[in-house]
Short mmCIF file of C-alpha atoms in Angstrom, two decimals:
data_model
loop_
_atom_site.label_atom_id
_atom_site.label_comp_id
_atom_site.label_asym_id
_atom_site.label_seq_id
_atom_site.Cartn_x
_atom_site.Cartn_y
_atom_site.Cartn_z
CA MET A 600 70.49 81.93 113.10
CA SER A 601 69.85 78.58 114.74
CA GLN A 602 67.14 77.04 116.90
CA ALA A 603 67.34 77.89 120.61
CA SER A 604 67.34 74.18 121.40
CA ASP A 605 70.60 73.80 119.45
CA LEU A 606 72.49 76.27 121.63
CA THR A 607 75.02 74.92 124.13
CA GLY A 608 77.47 76.23 126.73
CA ASP A 609 77.99 79.98 126.97
CA ALA A 610 75.73 80.64 124.00
CA ARG A 611 72.79 78.99 125.73
CA THR A 612 73.52 80.79 129.01
CA MET A 613 73.72 84.20 127.33
CA TYR A 614 70.59 83.50 125.26
CA ARG A 615 68.56 82.70 128.36
CA ARG A 616 69.86 85.80 130.13
CA PHE A 617 68.98 87.97 127.14
CA MET A 618 65.48 86.50 126.96
CA ARG A 619 64.89 87.29 130.63
CA GLU A 620 66.04 90.89 130.31
CA ALA A 621 64.83 91.83 126.81
CA GLY A 622 61.78 89.62 126.38
CA LYS A 623 60.78 87.24 123.62
CA SER A 624 59.70 90.01 121.28
CA ALA A 625 63.33 91.13 120.95
CA VAL A 626 64.48 87.77 119.56
CA HIS A 627 63.80 86.52 116.04
CA VAL A 628 64.71 82.85 115.72
CA CYS A 629 65.72 81.67 112.23
CA PRO A 630 63.77 84.37 110.39
CA ALA A 631 63.10 83.92 106.69
CA HIS A 632 65.53 85.70 104.37
CA ASP A 633 63.07 88.45 103.42
CA ARG A 634 62.26 89.02 107.09
CA THR A 635 65.97 89.27 107.92
CA ARG A 636 66.44 91.95 105.26
CA THR A 637 63.44 93.90 106.55
CA LEU A 638 64.74 93.76 110.13
CA LEU A 639 68.20 94.93 109.07
CA GLU A 640 66.97 97.74 106.83
CA SER A 641 64.65 99.05 109.55
CA SER A 642 67.49 99.20 112.09
CA ASP A 643 69.54 102.29 112.95
CA LEU A 644 72.59 100.25 113.94
CA ILE A 645 73.63 96.65 113.27
CA VAL A 646 75.80 94.69 115.71
CA ASP A 647 77.56 91.79 114.01
CA ALA A 648 78.12 88.87 116.38
CA LEU A 649 77.38 86.06 113.95
CA LEU A 650 80.67 84.19 113.83
CA GLY A 651 83.68 84.04 116.14
CA THR A 652 87.46 83.81 115.92
CA GLY A 653 87.47 80.08 115.19
CA LEU A 654 86.20 80.41 111.62
CA SER A 655 88.47 78.51 109.20
CA ALA A 656 86.23 77.53 106.26
CA PRO A 657 84.26 79.62 103.75
CA VAL A 658 80.95 80.98 104.99
CA THR A 659 77.98 79.25 103.33
CA GLY A 660 74.22 78.84 103.64
CA PRO A 661 72.12 81.18 105.77
CA TYR A 662 75.19 82.78 107.34
CA ARG A 663 76.42 83.86 103.93
CA THR A 664 73.06 85.31 102.89
CA THR A 665 72.77 87.11 106.23
CA ILE A 666 76.24 88.67 105.88
CA GLU A 667 75.33 89.82 102.38
CA ALA A 668 72.10 91.30 103.73
CA ILE A 669 74.05 93.15 106.44
CA ASN A 670 76.36 94.67 103.84
CA ASP A 671 73.43 95.59 101.58
CA ALA A 672 71.40 97.21 104.36
CA GLY A 673 73.29 100.50 104.23
CA ARG A 674 73.36 100.81 108.02
CA PRO A 675 76.38 101.39 110.28
CA VAL A 676 77.80 98.10 111.54
CA ILE A 677 79.73 97.40 114.74
CA ALA A 678 81.50 94.04 114.74
CA VAL A 679 82.04 92.07 117.93
CA ASP A 680 85.60 90.68 118.27
CA LEU A 681 86.10 90.63 114.49
CA PRO A 682 83.84 90.99 111.44
CA SER A 683 82.08 87.74 110.61
CA GLY A 684 83.77 86.02 107.68
CA ILE A 685 87.28 87.33 108.40
CA HIS A 686 90.03 84.85 109.30
CA ALA A 687 91.35 85.82 112.74
CA ASP A 688 95.02 85.26 111.84
CA THR A 689 95.37 86.16 108.16
CA GLY A 690 92.64 88.75 107.62
CA ALA A 691 91.45 86.79 104.59
CA VAL A 692 87.80 86.88 103.55
CA LEU A 693 86.38 83.38 103.91
CA GLY A 694 83.70 83.44 101.23
CA THR A 695 82.16 86.72 102.28
CA ALA A 696 82.60 89.05 105.24
CA VAL A 697 80.86 91.84 107.10
CA ARG A 698 82.09 95.38 106.44
CA ALA A 699 82.08 97.25 109.77
CA PHE A 700 82.87 100.87 110.57
CA LEU A 701 83.95 99.84 114.08
CA THR A 702 85.21 96.58 115.54
CA ILE A 703 85.35 96.07 119.29
CA THR A 704 87.70 93.19 119.97
CA PHE A 705 88.08 91.66 123.42
CA GLY A 706 91.12 91.22 125.63
CA LEU A 707 93.88 91.21 123.02
CA PRO A 708 94.07 92.46 119.42
CA LYS A 709 93.50 89.88 116.71
CA LEU A 710 96.12 89.83 113.96
CA GLY A 711 93.49 89.46 111.23
CA LEU A 712 92.18 92.96 112.00
CA TYR A 713 95.49 94.52 110.94
CA VAL A 714 96.49 92.53 107.85
CA GLY A 715 95.03 91.68 104.46
CA ALA A 716 91.37 92.35 103.78
CA GLY A 717 90.74 92.52 107.52
CA ILE A 718 91.99 96.13 107.51
CA ASP A 719 89.18 97.34 105.25
CA HIS A 720 86.48 95.15 106.79
CA ALA A 721 87.25 96.02 110.43
CA GLY A 722 87.10 99.80 110.16
CA GLU A 723 88.26 101.47 113.36
CA VAL A 724 89.43 98.92 115.92
CA HIS A 725 89.02 99.28 119.68
CA VAL A 726 90.54 96.72 122.04
CA ALA A 727 88.26 96.32 125.07
CA ASP A 728 89.75 95.33 128.41
CA ILE A 729 87.74 92.40 129.79
CA GLY A 730 89.81 91.91 132.91
CA ILE A 731 92.36 89.33 131.75
CA PRO A 732 95.11 89.37 134.43
CA PRO A 733 98.41 90.85 133.14
CA ARG A 734 100.32 87.67 134.00
CA TYR A 735 98.24 85.73 131.49
CA VAL A 736 98.70 88.40 128.83
CA ASP A 737 102.46 88.37 129.41
CA ALA A 738 102.47 84.59 129.05
CA VAL A 739 101.15 84.78 125.48
CA ASP A 740 103.97 83.55 123.25
CA SER A 741 103.87 86.10 120.43
CA ARG A 742 106.65 88.05 118.78
CA ILE A 743 104.11 90.40 117.18
CA THR A 744 102.82 93.36 119.18
CA LEU A 745 100.49 96.28 118.53
CA LEU A 746 101.89 99.76 119.07
CA THR A 747 99.76 101.81 121.46
CA LEU A 748 99.92 105.33 122.84
CA ASP A 749 100.98 103.87 126.19
CA SER A 750 103.80 101.86 124.64
CA VAL A 751 105.26 104.75 122.63
CA ARG A 752 104.75 107.48 125.23
CA ARG A 753 107.65 106.22 127.31
CA LEU A 754 109.96 106.42 124.28
CA LEU A 755 109.70 110.19 123.87
CA PRO A 756 112.76 112.22 124.94
CA LYS A 757 112.32 114.30 128.08
CA ARG A 758 112.50 118.08 127.76
CA ILE A 759 114.67 119.37 130.61
CA PRO A 760 114.64 122.98 131.91
CA SER A 761 118.37 123.52 131.32
CA ALA A 762 118.26 122.29 127.72
CA HIS A 763 119.69 124.12 124.71
CA LYS A 764 119.51 123.26 121.02
CA GLY A 765 122.55 121.02 121.25
CA THR A 766 120.78 118.90 123.87
CA TYR A 767 118.40 117.44 121.32
CA GLY A 768 120.86 116.53 118.60
CA HIS A 769 121.86 117.65 115.13
CA VAL A 770 120.16 115.93 112.20
CA GLY A 771 121.96 115.58 108.89
CA LEU A 772 119.89 115.05 105.74
CA ILE A 773 121.42 114.04 102.43
CA ALA A 774 118.54 114.84 100.14
CA GLY A 775 117.22 116.68 97.13
CA SER A 776 117.99 117.19 93.44
CA VAL A 777 116.59 119.32 90.65
CA GLY A 778 112.79 119.16 90.83
CA LYS A 779 112.84 117.29 94.15
CA THR A 780 113.80 119.85 96.78
CA GLY A 781 110.35 119.44 98.30
CA ALA A 782 111.28 115.99 99.62
CA ALA A 783 114.30 117.43 101.41
CA ALA A 784 112.28 120.32 102.84
CA LEU A 785 109.52 118.06 104.15
CA ALA A 786 111.98 115.75 105.90
CA ALA A 787 113.82 118.71 107.45
CA LYS A 788 110.64 120.30 108.78
CA ALA A 789 109.43 116.99 110.22
CA ALA A 790 112.73 116.42 112.04
CA LEU A 791 112.37 119.81 113.70
CA ARG A 792 108.75 119.13 114.61
CA VAL A 793 109.65 116.02 116.65
CA GLY A 794 112.10 118.08 118.66
CA ALA A 795 115.52 117.81 117.01
CA GLY A 796 117.65 120.77 118.06
CA LEU A 797 119.36 121.39 114.72
CA VAL A 798 118.85 120.22 111.14
CA THR A 799 121.22 120.64 108.21
CA VAL A 800 120.56 119.45 104.65
CA ALA A 801 123.34 118.53 102.22
CA THR A 802 122.02 119.05 98.69
CA PRO A 803 123.30 119.69 95.14
CA ALA A 804 124.84 123.15 94.84
CA SER A 805 122.56 124.44 92.09
CA VAL A 806 119.37 123.72 94.06
CA ASN A 807 120.70 125.01 97.38
CA ASP A 808 119.13 128.47 97.00
CA THR A 809 115.77 126.91 96.15
CA LEU A 810 115.93 124.74 99.25
CA GLU A 811 117.01 127.65 101.46
CA ALA A 812 113.94 129.57 100.35
CA LYS A 813 111.75 126.72 101.61
CA LEU A 814 113.46 126.38 104.99
CA LEU A 815 113.61 129.04 107.68
CA GLU A 816 114.67 126.95 110.67
CA ALA A 817 116.98 124.41 108.97
CA MET A 818 120.44 124.99 107.48
CA THR A 819 121.76 123.83 104.11
CA VAL A 820 125.17 122.89 102.70
CA PRO A 821 125.75 122.95 98.92
CA MET A 822 127.54 119.86 97.63
CA PRO A 823 129.23 118.88 94.32
CA GLU A 824 126.77 117.89 91.64
CA THR A 825 126.45 116.13 88.30
CA ASN A 826 125.46 117.82 85.06
CA ALA A 827 121.95 116.55 85.81
CA ARG A 828 121.98 118.58 89.07
CA THR A 829 122.12 115.58 91.36
CA LEU A 830 124.75 114.75 93.99
CA ALA A 831 128.08 113.77 92.42
CA ARG A 832 130.48 110.96 93.33
CA SER A 833 133.22 113.58 93.73
CA GLY A 834 131.48 114.85 96.86
CA LEU A 835 132.00 111.59 98.77
CA ASP A 836 134.66 112.84 101.18
CA ARG A 837 132.75 116.03 101.97
CA LEU A 838 129.57 114.05 102.58
CA LEU A 839 131.37 111.59 104.85
CA SER A 840 132.65 114.51 106.92
CA PHE A 841 129.15 115.97 106.91
CA MET A 842 127.65 112.71 108.25
CA ASN A 843 130.29 112.22 110.92
CA ALA A 844 129.64 115.72 112.29
CA ARG A 845 125.95 114.97 112.91
CA SER A 846 124.10 113.10 115.66
CA ALA A 847 122.06 111.09 113.13
CA VAL A 848 121.61 111.11 109.37
CA ALA A 849 118.96 110.31 106.79
CA VAL A 850 119.86 109.52 103.19
CA GLY A 851 117.52 109.32 100.24
CA PRO A 852 114.62 111.78 99.90
CA GLY A 853 114.61 113.25 96.42
CA LEU A 854 118.18 112.20 95.51
CA SER A 855 117.27 110.71 92.09
CA THR A 856 118.43 107.50 90.43
CA HIS A 857 121.16 109.11 88.34
CA PRO A 858 123.90 106.46 87.91
CA GLU A 859 126.62 108.60 89.51
CA THR A 860 124.35 109.45 92.43
CA VAL A 861 123.54 105.76 92.87
CA GLU A 862 127.27 105.02 93.03
CA LEU A 863 127.70 107.77 95.62
CA ILE A 864 124.85 106.44 97.77
CA GLN A 865 126.31 102.94 97.75
CA ALA A 866 129.67 104.31 98.89
CA LEU A 867 128.00 106.29 101.68
CA VAL A 868 126.00 103.30 102.92
CA ALA A 869 129.12 101.15 103.11
CA ARG A 870 130.72 103.79 105.36
CA LEU A 871 127.82 104.62 107.67
CA GLU A 872 129.02 105.16 111.23
CA LYS A 873 126.09 107.15 112.62
CA PRO A 874 122.49 106.24 113.51
CA SER A 875 120.75 106.45 110.17
CA VAL A 876 117.58 106.19 108.09
CA LEU A 877 117.74 104.97 104.49
CA ASP A 878 114.70 105.86 102.41
CA ALA A 879 113.49 106.52 98.87
CA ASP A 880 116.39 106.74 96.40
CA ALA A 881 118.83 105.34 98.96
CA LEU A 882 116.72 102.18 98.90
CA ASN A 883 116.60 102.19 95.11
CA ALA A 884 120.39 102.38 95.09
CA LEU A 885 120.56 99.24 97.25
CA ALA A 886 118.57 97.12 94.80
CA GLY A 887 120.72 94.10 94.03
CA CYS A 888 123.40 95.02 96.56
CA THR A 889 121.81 94.76 100.02
CA SER A 890 125.03 93.05 101.16
CA LEU A 891 126.38 96.59 101.67
CA LEU A 892 124.19 96.83 104.76
CA ALA A 893 126.46 94.37 106.55
CA GLU A 894 129.23 96.99 106.40
CA CYS A 895 127.28 99.59 108.41
CA LYS A 896 128.91 100.20 111.79
CA ILE A 897 125.54 101.00 113.40
CA GLN A 898 122.25 99.24 112.67
CA PRO A 899 120.38 101.39 110.11
CA ILE A 900 116.64 101.83 109.67
CA LEU A 901 115.18 101.14 106.23
CA THR A 902 111.74 102.57 105.41
CA PRO A 903 110.50 101.10 102.11
CA HIS A 904 107.00 101.16 100.70
CA PRO A 905 105.93 97.89 99.00
CA GLY A 906 107.31 98.98 95.62
CA GLU A 907 110.73 99.76 97.09
CA MET A 908 110.62 96.57 99.13
CA ALA A 909 110.01 94.57 95.97
CA ARG A 910 113.17 96.08 94.47
CA LEU A 911 115.17 95.06 97.55
CA GLU A 912 113.82 91.50 97.49
CA GLU A 913 114.68 89.47 94.41
CA GLN A 914 111.72 87.96 92.53
CA ALA A 915 109.24 89.89 94.66
CA THR A 916 106.38 92.13 93.54
CA PRO A 917 104.42 94.76 95.47
CA GLN A 918 101.52 92.29 95.47
CA SER A 919 103.58 89.47 96.99
CA ILE A 920 105.00 91.90 99.55
CA ASN A 921 101.53 93.00 100.65
CA ALA A 922 100.33 89.40 100.79
CA ASP A 923 102.84 88.69 103.58
CA ARG A 924 103.85 92.03 105.05
CA ILE A 925 104.91 90.78 108.48
CA GLY A 926 106.80 87.78 107.11
CA THR A 927 108.56 89.86 104.47
CA ALA A 928 109.63 92.53 106.95
CA THR A 929 110.87 90.14 109.65
CA ARG A 930 112.80 87.92 107.24
CA PHE A 931 114.59 90.89 105.66
CA ALA A 932 115.37 92.48 109.04
CA GLN A 933 116.87 89.25 110.32
CA ARG A 934 118.83 88.49 107.17
CA CYS A 935 120.32 91.98 106.76
CA GLY A 936 120.63 93.00 110.42
CA VAL A 937 118.52 96.15 110.10
CA VAL A 938 115.35 97.64 111.52
CA LEU A 939 112.87 97.41 108.65
CA LEU A 940 109.82 99.67 108.58
CA LEU A 941 107.47 98.49 105.83
CA LYS A 942 105.15 101.36 105.02
CA GLY A 943 101.53 101.00 104.00
CA ALA A 944 98.17 100.42 105.64
CA ARG A 945 99.10 99.20 109.13
CA THR A 946 102.84 99.83 108.90
CA VAL A 947 105.04 96.98 110.14
CA VAL A 948 108.26 97.56 112.09
CA ALA A 949 110.59 94.54 112.21
CA HIS A 950 113.66 93.99 114.41
CA PRO A 951 116.62 91.79 113.44
CA ASP A 952 115.92 89.59 116.47
CA GLY A 953 112.57 88.54 114.95
CA ARG A 954 110.24 90.91 116.79
CA ALA A 955 107.63 92.87 114.87
CA SER A 956 105.19 95.63 115.77
CA ILE A 957 102.10 96.76 113.89
CA CYS A 958 101.17 100.43 113.83
CA PRO A 959 97.39 101.02 114.12
CA THR A 960 97.48 104.75 113.31
CA GLY A 961 97.19 106.36 109.89
CA ASN A 962 94.48 106.70 107.25
CA PRO A 963 93.90 106.84 103.47
CA GLY A 964 94.34 110.61 103.46
CA MET A 965 98.06 109.98 103.92
CA ALA A 966 98.27 108.24 100.54
CA THR A 967 99.77 111.35 98.99
CA ALA A 968 103.17 112.54 97.81
CA GLY A 969 105.64 113.49 100.53
CA THR A 970 104.24 111.70 103.55
CA GLY A 971 107.09 109.18 103.37
CA ASP A 972 109.59 112.05 103.50
CA VAL A 973 107.80 113.33 106.60
CA LEU A 974 108.18 109.91 108.23
CA THR A 975 111.89 109.84 107.41
CA GLY A 976 112.36 113.24 109.01
CA MET A 977 110.48 112.22 112.14
CA ILE A 978 112.49 109.04 112.61
CA VAL A 979 115.88 110.68 112.12
CA GLY A 980 114.75 113.46 114.46
CA PHE A 981 114.14 110.86 117.15
CA LEU A 982 117.48 109.18 116.39
CA ALA A 983 119.25 112.50 116.91
CA GLN A 984 117.67 112.66 120.37
CA ARG A 985 119.37 109.34 121.23
CA LEU A 986 116.49 106.92 120.76
CA SER A 987 117.56 103.47 119.62
CA ALA A 988 116.85 102.46 116.03
CA TRP A 989 113.94 100.26 117.15
CA ASP A 990 112.41 102.90 119.42
CA ALA A 991 112.83 105.67 116.85
CA ALA A 992 111.14 103.59 114.15
CA CYS A 993 108.23 102.64 116.41
CA ALA A 994 107.73 106.17 117.75
CA GLY A 995 108.08 107.66 114.28
CA ALA A 996 105.55 105.30 112.75
CA TYR A 997 102.98 105.78 115.52
CA PHE A 998 103.12 109.57 115.77
CA HIS A 999 103.33 109.98 112.00
CA GLY A 1000 100.06 108.08 111.70
CA LEU A 1001 98.51 109.91 114.63
CA ALA A 1002 99.39 113.30 113.12
CA GLY A 1003 97.74 112.11 109.92
CA ASP A 1004 94.66 111.02 111.85
CA LEU A 1005 94.41 114.46 113.45
CA ALA A 1006 94.68 116.06 110.01
CA ALA A 1007 91.99 113.77 108.59
CA ALA A 1008 89.65 114.48 111.52
CA GLU A 1009 89.93 118.21 110.83
CA LEU A 1010 90.21 118.31 107.04
CA GLY A 1011 88.77 115.03 105.82
CA PRO A 1012 90.91 112.42 104.05
CA ALA A 1013 90.51 113.79 100.52
CA GLY A 1014 92.92 116.57 99.65
CA MET A 1015 95.26 116.16 102.62
CA THR A 1016 98.90 117.01 101.93
CA ALA A 1017 102.16 116.02 103.58
CA GLY A 1018 102.41 119.53 104.99
CA ASP A 1019 99.12 118.99 106.82
CA VAL A 1020 100.71 116.03 108.60
CA ILE A 1021 103.78 118.09 109.60
CA ASP A 1022 101.60 120.84 111.05
CA ARG A 1023 99.93 118.36 113.39
CA ILE A 1024 103.02 116.53 114.67
CA PRO A 1025 103.23 118.71 117.83
CA TYR A 1026 99.57 118.00 118.59
CA ALA A 1027 100.16 114.28 118.17
CA LEU A 1028 103.10 114.40 120.57
CA ALA A 1029 101.02 116.45 123.00
CA GLN A 1030 98.50 113.61 123.23
CA ALA A 1031 101.23 111.45 124.72
CA VAL A 1032 101.87 114.07 127.38
CA ARG A 1033 98.21 114.65 128.25
CA HIS A 1034 97.15 111.02 128.62
#
């Protein structure tokens, strides 16, 4: 895209090497626009190496028209380091940007590949090792990391020969209401699939039989209910005893926003003394009263999607949340003293000390009802096996996404269900053992 005489430094060195090995006929210097389109459309594969990580201004001139021609060519595109036109830090499109199906980035992951528009433009991302010594990588001053199979493998509980079901903990779920027993069932099944030894669900009495019919391996406990068949405030003492008898608890899936149930949830949160996950209607109950989190004896995990996050953050919208996912998650985690898992494309896990991790697994096929309940079950299942809140959230996010990726590879992303993700959790965990 420029004259050979204008090249300097590494670009000139690499150009000369390429000319020696490929020959002049392989290089087209400053081709006319029509010629560029013809070359692209006659190619089987396009490698985008137009612009580097230093781009900070909108793409204009011949670079813009070339990027547009690449996108119009209808050929598979592999981007080098990051798609041309994407800001390396924010993922923003600077004028226009290449849409790749695969991005091979060098040395370390670039934040812009995992946030904003960079997610859609990068496609699948592969981080290529180019031999940077570990001491230099460790010296990088960043509080944001990328979850990898290697980093989460070490978090998984060991399965010992002398184990029994009590070895791997007893999960307590406070979940379900009329019309929403599916959420409770999905969370229970997911907790068992990550290896929890026992799972018991506390649910409104009138829906207990319905839930029992959906669960073979988990137990249920009927609890006092409102006239609307949701959990009642009168069941507080029984639910507190239920929680204290479990290794870890999750509160929220399918509970409803009935006013009395909201009051009950708030009372439960203020008395939490066990490792816990707060999701769905537990998060809705905290809207406007997140100060209750300071009363938790043990650091809880919150797992909002952007809509729920916007209800927890005053004057926020789902759009403003998604515009600054990492910043939103880390600020909330620090302010409230919780582990915050912000769901969505490239889930963010934030620690109250300011750390954050980005999860690279997952796919659009998981944008379906119930997958959040599956994630809740997986995380509380790990908590019951004595993982810390941070480790359980990171492991849960990664293997939840990986199970979804396995389902999408087999079934395709359209028509996937939350149950498909549950079925593939053991296979996702097995990948950590094999590698």
